[in-house]
Short mmCIF file of C-alpha atoms and ligand atoms in Angstrom, two decimals:
data_model
loop_
_atom_site.label_atom_id
_atom_site.label_comp_id
_atom_site.label_asym_id
_atom_site.label_seq_id
_atom_site.Cartn_x
_atom_site.Cartn_y
_atom_site.Cartn_z
CA UNK L 253 42.11 157.62 52.32
CA UNK L 254 45.07 158.39 50.11
CA UNK L 255 46.44 161.82 50.79
CA UNK L 256 49.66 162.17 48.92
CA UNK L 257 52.05 160.20 46.87
CA UNK L 258 55.72 160.76 46.68
CA UNK L 259 58.03 158.99 44.22
CA UNK L 260 60.88 157.13 45.69
CA UNK L 261 64.31 156.95 44.09
CA UNK L 262 65.57 153.45 43.48
CA UNK L 263 69.20 152.68 43.73
CA UNK L 264 71.42 149.58 43.90
CA UNK L 265 70.42 146.95 46.45
CA UNK L 266 69.32 143.38 46.79
CA UNK L 267 67.16 142.59 43.73
CA UNK L 268 65.60 139.43 45.32
CA UNK L 269 64.59 141.37 48.41
CA UNK L 270 63.14 144.20 46.36
CA UNK L 271 61.16 141.63 44.34
CA UNK L 272 59.83 140.10 47.60
CA UNK L 273 58.80 143.54 48.87
CA UNK L 274 57.01 144.33 45.59
CA UNK L 275 55.18 141.01 45.81
CA UNK L 276 54.06 141.86 49.43
CA UNK L 277 52.84 145.22 48.29
CA UNK L 278 50.84 143.77 45.46
CA UNK L 279 49.30 141.05 47.66
CA UNK L 280 48.36 143.47 50.42
CA UNK L 281 47.54 146.56 48.44
CA UNK L 282 50.43 148.43 50.09
CA UNK L 283 52.35 147.79 53.23
CA UNK L 284 53.05 150.02 56.29
CA UNK L 285 56.61 151.40 56.52
CA UNK L 286 57.21 149.24 59.59
CA UNK L 287 56.63 146.09 57.45
CA UNK L 288 58.97 147.41 54.77
CA UNK L 289 61.72 148.12 57.35
CA UNK L 290 61.16 144.67 58.91
CA UNK L 291 61.72 142.98 55.49
CA UNK L 292 64.74 145.16 54.71
CA UNK L 293 66.43 144.30 58.01
CA UNK L 294 65.17 140.91 58.94
CA UNK L 295 64.01 138.97 55.84
CA UNK L 296 65.27 135.49 56.78
CA UNK L 297 67.43 135.24 53.64
CA UNK L 298 68.12 138.70 52.31
CA UNK L 299 67.56 141.06 55.31
CA UNK L 300 70.44 143.40 56.17
CA UNK L 301 71.14 141.70 59.53
CA UNK L 302 70.51 138.17 58.25
CA UNK L 303 73.00 137.63 55.45
CA UNK L 304 76.77 137.42 55.75
CA UNK L 305 78.24 140.85 55.73
CA UNK L 306 80.54 143.08 57.89
CA UNK L 307 78.20 145.60 59.53
CA UNK L 308 80.09 146.91 62.52
CA UNK L 309 83.54 148.56 62.66
CA UNK L 310 85.80 150.11 59.95
CA UNK L 311 85.01 147.38 57.35
CA UNK L 312 81.29 147.65 57.99
CA UNK L 313 78.65 150.37 57.94
CA UNK L 314 78.70 151.83 61.47
CA UNK L 315 80.58 151.85 64.76
CA UNK L 316 78.99 150.99 68.13
CA UNK L 317 80.42 151.98 71.52
CA UNK L 318 81.58 148.43 72.15
CA UNK L 319 83.43 148.42 68.85
CA UNK L 320 85.21 151.71 69.71
CA UNK L 321 87.17 150.38 72.63
CA UNK L 322 87.08 147.63 75.20
CA UNK L 323 86.86 150.25 77.98
CA UNK L 324 83.10 150.34 77.33
CA UNK L 325 82.76 146.71 78.35
CA UNK L 326 85.26 147.04 81.23
CA UNK L 327 83.10 149.77 82.76
CA UNK L 328 79.80 147.91 82.20
CA UNK L 329 81.31 144.88 83.90
CA UNK L 330 81.73 146.99 87.06
CA UNK L 331 77.97 147.83 87.07
CA UNK L 332 77.15 144.18 86.54
CA UNK L 333 79.40 143.24 89.46
CA UNK L 334 77.48 145.56 91.75
CA UNK L 335 74.15 144.13 90.45
CA UNK L 336 75.48 140.62 91.25
CA UNK L 337 76.32 141.67 94.79
CA UNK L 338 72.94 143.34 95.19
CA UNK L 339 71.30 140.03 94.27
CA UNK L 340 73.33 138.19 96.95
CA UNK L 341 76.51 137.25 95.00
CA UNK L 342 74.91 134.04 93.83
CA UNK L 343 74.09 132.51 90.42
CA UNK L 344 73.54 135.39 87.99
CA UNK L 345 72.43 135.46 84.46
CA UNK L 346 73.23 138.18 81.92
CA UNK L 347 70.93 138.07 78.90
CA UNK L 348 72.42 140.14 76.19
CA UNK L 349 70.02 140.63 73.27
CA UNK L 350 71.39 141.85 69.98
CA UNK L 351 75.04 141.24 70.67
CA UNK L 352 76.37 142.19 67.19
CA UNK L 353 79.77 140.63 66.77
CA UNK L 354 80.15 139.86 70.44
CA UNK L 355 82.44 142.76 71.32
CA UNK L 356 80.68 143.85 74.48
CA UNK L 357 80.25 140.22 75.63
CA UNK L 358 83.94 139.41 75.22
CA UNK L 359 85.10 142.67 76.94
CA UNK L 360 82.77 141.96 79.90
CA UNK L 361 83.85 138.31 80.20
CA UNK L 362 87.54 139.04 79.78
CA UNK L 363 87.31 141.69 82.50
CA UNK L 364 85.43 139.46 84.92
CA UNK L 365 87.74 136.48 84.29
CA UNK L 366 90.75 138.66 85.13
CA UNK L 367 89.42 140.84 87.89
CA UNK L 368 86.38 139.13 89.39
CA UNK L 369 86.84 135.33 89.21
CA UNK L 370 84.17 134.56 91.74
CA UNK L 371 81.56 136.51 89.81
CA UNK L 372 82.79 134.98 86.58
CA UNK L 373 82.25 131.49 88.03
CA UNK L 374 78.66 132.40 89.09
CA UNK L 375 77.78 133.80 85.72
CA UNK L 376 75.72 132.42 82.85
CA UNK L 377 76.01 134.69 79.82
CA UNK L 378 73.06 134.08 77.60
CA UNK L 379 72.94 135.71 74.12
CA UNK L 380 69.67 136.20 72.26
CA UNK L 381 70.47 137.05 68.64
CA UNK L 382 68.23 137.05 65.66
CA UNK L 383 70.97 136.96 63.06
CA UNK L 384 72.55 133.62 62.17
CA UNK L 385 75.54 135.47 60.71
CA UNK L 386 76.06 137.38 63.98
CA UNK L 387 75.64 134.26 66.00
CA UNK L 388 78.52 132.76 64.08
CA UNK L 389 80.62 135.82 64.51
CA UNK L 390 79.86 135.87 68.24
CA UNK L 391 80.82 132.25 68.62
CA UNK L 392 84.26 133.02 67.16
CA UNK L 393 84.79 136.11 69.26
CA UNK L 394 83.73 134.29 72.42
CA UNK L 395 85.55 130.94 71.87
CA UNK L 396 87.61 131.52 75.04
CA UNK L 397 84.52 131.74 77.23
CA UNK L 398 82.64 128.61 75.91
CA UNK L 399 81.90 127.49 79.46
CA UNK L 400 80.04 130.59 80.45
CA UNK L 401 78.25 131.52 77.14
CA UNK L 402 75.17 130.03 75.58
CA UNK L 403 72.82 131.17 72.80
CA UNK L 404 69.13 131.22 73.83
CA UNK L 405 65.79 131.77 72.16
CA UNK L 406 63.94 134.62 73.90
CA UNK L 407 60.70 132.64 74.09
CA UNK L 408 62.45 129.86 76.08
CA UNK L 409 64.00 132.11 78.68
CA UNK L 410 62.47 131.69 82.12
CA UNK L 411 62.70 133.23 85.62
CA UNK L 412 65.87 135.22 85.00
CA UNK L 413 67.74 136.38 88.10
CA UNK L 414 70.30 138.77 86.83
CA UNK L 415 70.39 141.44 84.15
CA UNK L 416 68.90 141.96 80.67
CA UNK L 417 71.53 143.94 78.81
CA UNK L 418 71.37 145.52 75.37
CA UNK L 419 73.41 148.06 73.49
CA UNK L 420 71.80 149.46 70.29
CA UNK L 421 69.13 146.80 70.08
CA UNK L 422 66.00 148.94 70.19
CA UNK L 423 67.12 151.38 67.51
CA UNK L 424 67.23 148.38 65.19
CA UNK L 425 63.52 147.49 65.75
CA UNK L 426 61.15 148.36 62.83
CA UNK L 427 59.23 151.54 63.26
CA UNK L 428 55.98 152.94 61.91
CA UNK L 429 56.25 156.37 60.30
CA UNK L 430 53.57 159.02 60.62
CA UNK L 431 53.05 162.53 59.40
CA UNK L 432 50.62 165.22 60.59
CA UNK L 433 48.71 167.14 57.97
CA UNK L 434 45.41 169.12 58.26
CA UNK L 435 45.53 168.45 62.01
CA UNK L 436 45.34 164.67 61.47
CA UNK L 437 47.97 161.98 61.76
CA UNK L 438 48.60 159.82 58.66
CA UNK L 439 50.68 156.68 58.43
CA UNK L 440 53.23 156.15 55.72
CA UNK L 441 52.49 153.06 53.56
CA UNK L 442 54.63 151.80 50.68
CA UNK L 443 52.74 151.19 47.35
CA UNK L 444 53.73 150.60 43.75
CA UNK L 445 52.64 153.05 41.02
CA UNK L 446 53.71 152.45 37.36
CA UNK L 447 56.42 150.09 38.55
CA UNK L 448 57.88 152.64 41.01
CA UNK L 449 57.78 152.22 44.82
CA UNK L 450 56.03 155.21 46.32
CA UNK L 451 55.08 156.47 49.77
CA UNK L 452 51.38 156.99 50.38
CA UNK L 453 49.93 158.69 53.45
CA UNK L 454 46.94 156.92 54.90
CA UNK L 455 44.53 158.16 57.47
CA UNK L 456 43.16 157.23 59.97
CA UNK L 457 46.26 155.68 61.45
CA UNK L 458 46.19 152.27 63.16
CA UNK L 459 44.41 152.35 66.52
CA UNK L 460 47.47 151.18 68.41
CA UNK L 461 49.55 154.05 67.08
CA UNK L 462 46.96 156.61 68.04
CA UNK L 463 46.75 154.91 71.45
CA UNK L 464 50.53 155.24 71.72
CA UNK L 465 50.35 159.02 71.30
CA UNK L 466 47.32 159.31 73.62
CA UNK L 467 49.20 157.44 76.34
CA UNK L 468 52.27 159.58 75.95
CA UNK L 469 50.30 162.82 75.83
CA UNK L 470 52.66 164.01 73.06
CA UNK L 471 52.05 164.20 69.26
CA UNK L 472 54.12 165.49 66.35
CA UNK L 473 53.06 169.00 65.31
CA UNK L 474 51.52 170.00 61.97
CA UNK L 475 53.76 169.15 58.98
CA UNK L 476 56.10 167.00 61.00
CA UNK L 477 57.18 163.38 60.34
CA UNK L 478 57.90 160.97 63.28
CA UNK L 479 58.48 157.38 64.10
CA UNK L 480 56.72 155.06 66.52
CA UNK L 481 58.32 151.83 67.81
CA UNK L 482 55.49 149.66 68.97
CA UNK L 483 57.85 146.69 69.14
CA UNK L 484 59.78 148.34 71.98
CA UNK L 485 56.63 148.18 74.14
CA UNK L 486 56.14 144.50 73.38
CA UNK L 487 59.83 143.86 74.07
CA UNK L 488 59.83 145.71 77.42
CA UNK L 489 56.75 143.88 78.60
CA UNK L 490 58.22 140.46 77.54
CA UNK L 491 61.53 141.23 79.31
CA UNK L 492 59.67 142.14 82.49
CA UNK L 493 57.75 138.88 82.36
CA UNK L 494 60.99 136.91 81.99
CA UNK L 495 62.79 138.69 84.81
CA UNK L 496 62.12 137.14 88.18
CA UNK L 497 64.51 139.47 90.10
CA UNK L 498 67.13 141.85 88.84
CA UNK L 499 67.83 144.59 86.38
CA UNK L 500 67.30 145.72 82.77
CA UNK L 501 70.23 147.80 81.44
CA UNK L 502 69.43 149.41 78.09
CA UNK L 503 71.88 151.59 76.15
CA UNK L 504 70.89 153.29 72.96
CA UNK L 505 70.63 156.66 71.18
CA UNK L 506 67.39 158.47 71.74
CA UNK L 507 65.43 161.02 73.79
CA UNK L 508 62.49 161.33 76.15
CA UNK L 509 59.23 161.57 74.14
CA UNK L 510 58.83 165.36 74.57
CA UNK L 511 62.31 165.84 72.91
CA UNK L 512 61.82 163.12 70.30
CA UNK L 513 58.56 164.62 69.08
CA UNK L 514 59.70 168.27 69.57
CA UNK L 515 58.44 170.73 66.86
CA UNK L 516 61.94 171.44 65.56
CA UNK L 517 62.47 167.76 64.63
CA UNK L 518 60.62 168.17 61.27
CA UNK L 519 61.71 164.99 59.53
CA UNK L 520 61.84 162.55 62.48
CA UNK L 521 65.03 160.54 63.19
CA UNK L 522 65.05 157.77 60.66
CA UNK L 523 68.54 157.29 59.23
CA UNK L 524 70.33 154.74 57.05
CA UNK L 525 74.02 153.72 57.15
CA UNK L 526 75.97 152.33 54.31
CA UNK L 527 79.78 152.02 54.52
CA UNK L 528 79.89 154.79 57.16
CA UNK L 529 77.90 157.26 55.08
CA UNK L 530 74.62 158.34 56.60
CA UNK L 531 71.56 158.97 54.36
CA UNK L 532 67.90 159.46 54.86
CA UNK L 533 66.70 157.32 51.94
CA UNK L 534 65.53 153.82 53.10
CA UNK L 535 64.54 152.93 49.56
CA UNK L 536 68.08 152.64 48.21
CA UNK L 537 70.54 149.82 48.85
CA UNK L 538 67.58 147.69 49.94
CA UNK L 539 68.87 144.95 52.30
CA UNK L 540 72.44 146.36 52.05
CA UNK L 541 72.15 149.32 54.47
CA UNK L 542 71.17 149.73 58.10
CA UNK L 543 67.91 151.51 58.81
CA UNK L 544 67.50 152.89 62.28
CA UNK L 545 65.47 155.36 64.38
CA UNK L 546 66.12 157.03 67.68
CA UNK L 547 64.59 155.40 70.74
CA UNK L 548 61.71 156.83 72.73
CA UNK L 549 62.97 156.44 76.32
CA UNK L 550 59.72 157.70 77.83
CA UNK L 551 57.96 154.84 76.13
CA UNK L 552 60.49 152.33 77.48
CA UNK L 553 60.15 153.67 81.03
CA UNK L 554 56.33 153.85 80.88
CA UNK L 555 55.89 150.37 79.49
CA UNK L 556 58.45 149.04 82.00
CA UNK L 557 56.53 150.66 84.85
CA UNK L 558 53.28 149.26 83.50
CA UNK L 559 54.68 145.76 83.62
CA UNK L 560 56.40 145.87 87.02
CA UNK L 561 59.81 147.42 86.40
CA UNK L 562 60.88 150.41 88.49
CA UNK L 563 62.99 153.05 86.82
CA UNK L 564 66.26 153.22 88.82
CA UNK L 565 68.50 155.32 86.55
CA UNK L 566 68.23 157.33 83.35
CA UNK L 567 71.09 159.49 82.12
CA UNK L 568 73.37 160.33 79.21
CA UNK L 569 76.06 157.73 78.37
CA UNK L 570 78.82 160.18 79.42
CA UNK L 571 77.43 160.39 83.01
CA UNK L 572 77.03 156.58 83.19
CA UNK L 573 80.66 155.94 82.00
CA UNK L 574 82.17 158.71 84.14
CA UNK L 575 80.28 157.36 87.17
CA UNK L 576 81.83 153.93 86.53
CA UNK L 577 85.38 155.28 86.38
CA UNK L 578 85.93 156.47 82.84
CA UNK L 579 88.22 159.36 83.81
CA UNK L 580 90.45 157.21 86.05
CA UNK L 581 90.62 154.48 83.41
CA UNK L 582 91.49 156.79 80.47
CA UNK L 583 94.49 158.02 82.43
CA UNK L 584 95.50 154.48 83.36
CA UNK L 585 95.18 153.24 79.74
CA UNK L 586 97.31 156.24 78.57
CA UNK L 587 100.01 155.61 81.13
CA UNK L 588 100.42 152.05 79.82
CA UNK L 589 101.12 153.51 76.36
CA UNK L 590 104.85 154.23 75.68
CA UNK L 591 104.46 156.06 72.40
CA UNK L 592 103.16 159.65 72.83
CA UNK L 593 101.36 159.71 69.41
CA UNK L 594 99.62 156.47 70.19
CA UNK L 595 98.64 157.75 73.64
CA UNK L 596 97.05 160.83 72.05
CA UNK L 597 95.22 158.71 69.46
CA UNK L 598 93.91 156.47 72.26
CA UNK L 599 92.69 159.50 74.21
CA UNK L 600 90.84 160.78 71.12
CA UNK L 601 89.27 157.34 70.53
CA UNK L 602 88.12 156.95 74.10
CA UNK L 603 86.76 160.49 74.32
CA UNK L 604 84.39 159.54 71.47
CA UNK L 605 82.45 157.57 74.07
CA UNK L 606 81.70 160.66 76.15
CA UNK L 607 81.91 163.64 73.77
CA UNK L 608 78.56 165.43 73.36
CA UNK L 609 78.97 166.82 69.79
CA UNK L 610 79.55 164.20 67.14
CA UNK L 611 80.47 161.67 69.84
CA UNK L 612 78.43 159.07 71.64
CA UNK L 613 78.29 160.85 75.02
CA UNK L 614 75.00 162.77 75.00
CA UNK L 615 72.61 161.41 72.39
CA UNK L 616 73.28 157.89 73.81
CA UNK L 617 71.31 157.25 76.97
CA UNK L 618 71.34 154.57 79.60
CA UNK L 619 68.21 153.31 81.28
CA UNK L 620 68.36 150.93 84.23
CA UNK L 621 65.18 149.37 85.55
CA UNK L 622 64.78 146.93 88.41
CA UNK L 623 62.43 144.29 89.79
CA UNK L 624 62.49 143.10 93.39
CA UNK L 625 65.70 145.01 94.14
CA UNK L 626 64.37 148.15 95.96
CA UNK L 627 66.03 151.39 95.06
CA UNK L 628 69.76 150.83 95.35
CA UNK L 629 72.40 153.53 94.86
CA UNK L 630 73.86 152.22 91.64
CA UNK L 631 77.64 152.46 91.02
CA UNK L 632 77.02 154.40 87.79
CA UNK L 633 75.24 157.17 89.71
CA UNK L 634 78.51 158.33 91.35
CA UNK L 635 78.58 162.07 90.63
CA UNK L 636 81.43 164.04 89.02
CA UNK L 637 81.98 165.72 92.46
CA UNK L 638 83.10 162.44 93.93
CA UNK L 639 85.85 161.78 91.39
CA UNK L 640 89.31 162.59 92.94
CA UNK L 641 90.76 165.71 91.33
CA UNK L 642 94.08 163.91 90.63
CA UNK L 643 92.16 161.70 88.21
CA UNK L 644 91.63 164.62 85.85
CA UNK L 645 95.35 165.52 85.64
CA UNK L 646 96.69 164.76 82.20
CA UNK L 647 93.23 164.82 80.54
C1 LIG S 30 73.04 147.73 65.88
S1 LIG S 30 73.47 146.15 66.25
C2 LIG S 30 74.15 146.31 67.88
C3 LIG S 30 75.33 145.41 68.11
C4 LIG S 30 75.93 145.29 69.47
N1 LIG S 30 75.03 145.33 70.58
C5 LIG S 30 77.10 146.19 69.67
O1 LIG S 30 77.21 146.90 70.70
O2 LIG S 30 78.03 146.27 68.77
C6 LIG S 30 71.90 145.41 66.52
C7 LIG S 30 71.92 143.91 66.92
O3 LIG S 30 70.63 143.49 67.33
C8 LIG S 30 70.28 142.23 66.66
N2 LIG S 30 68.87 142.18 66.69
C9 LIG S 30 67.95 142.96 66.14
N3 LIG S 30 66.68 142.63 66.43
C10 LIG S 30 66.80 141.54 67.29
C11 LIG S 30 65.86 140.78 68.04
N4 LIG S 30 64.55 140.97 67.97
N5 LIG S 30 66.35 139.75 68.77
C12 LIG S 30 67.63 139.55 68.86
N6 LIG S 30 68.59 140.29 68.24
C13 LIG S 30 68.16 141.28 67.45
C14 LIG S 30 70.99 142.42 65.32
O4 LIG S 30 71.14 141.23 64.64
C15 LIG S 30 72.35 142.98 65.77
O5 LIG S 30 73.18 141.96 66.36
#
């Protein structure tokens, strides 16, 4: 049933991709938003992530924690080292999926080579990356670590002993969009009316989306819009199947389901990024802007638990980084800086990683799951109380 139609503003973008989308719409009589987003981001030729373009950093569209400063990777390498020890300090594989330009990988590998040579020698660093352009950028960034790094196809991974690692992967998965009206959920489809792309609300929603809300026991309230990432469930299940023994370390922005679908979040969390300007219009700059939605961490935990992964840790990024030595390291980095202005600038940059408002500290979360590892006390779970008071001097 068609419930409402809303005209969508068209702006500059990739004409060939838009033509492809229109063709799909015409052939299928409309496509779900998730298919539209999938084409925009991952069309093999024209998708945002697939063609050659600077996406991350000051020349791109957005920053990620690993592009802010190498301290992010330095601290993650400490957590990986403890995981390696927990698995018996033997051959260890890190599978990093969605490695962007390779910043996190190079910071981890540089740190381990310098500080943990034994772990470095036991390490196989396997990158799973959908974007040919990013694979090329990663190869350049990681040229000094050729012996340790390989690029793998997810389907070919087998019996991993180690850690599945990702930073801002899940927020880049395509999502379905729903709205609740007249007490019923409707799914957003994209159709064409008089040559203009339009949103159309269709009800009933697909059975798997309804099942998703039933399983969670949470639903958007009347009038609200929300996203559902079914791909994250498939991903979590597939990761668990590939992991023989070890950990899954997932970092991303998002909330537990009750907070994600809270009544005050009227318009959901879908956002687009183009040259560092955020907007909420996925129908402009088609193929030339990032489209993203916040991650449902309850869904990740539940689907992990359903497929054999125990939840070992879930907290905000600031707690995770502080637990791993952020405060001590920020002071050490500053002390190495001779110029006072540069030291201050460095402190401001680094604080971005833990600041709650406008920074990456609170909305970013860290989930660690385990298989066959018991319930270890993870290094990142060190509490603020245990940080020596001297470490805070100068902050
Ligand atoms: C937002 S970027 C995150 C980049 C990086 N992790 C960082 O910290 O800078 C998302 C990355 O995930 C990749 N990606 C998206 N879907 C993927 C998939 N199904 N498999 C592998 N890589 C994927 C994109 O190409 C991109 O490299």
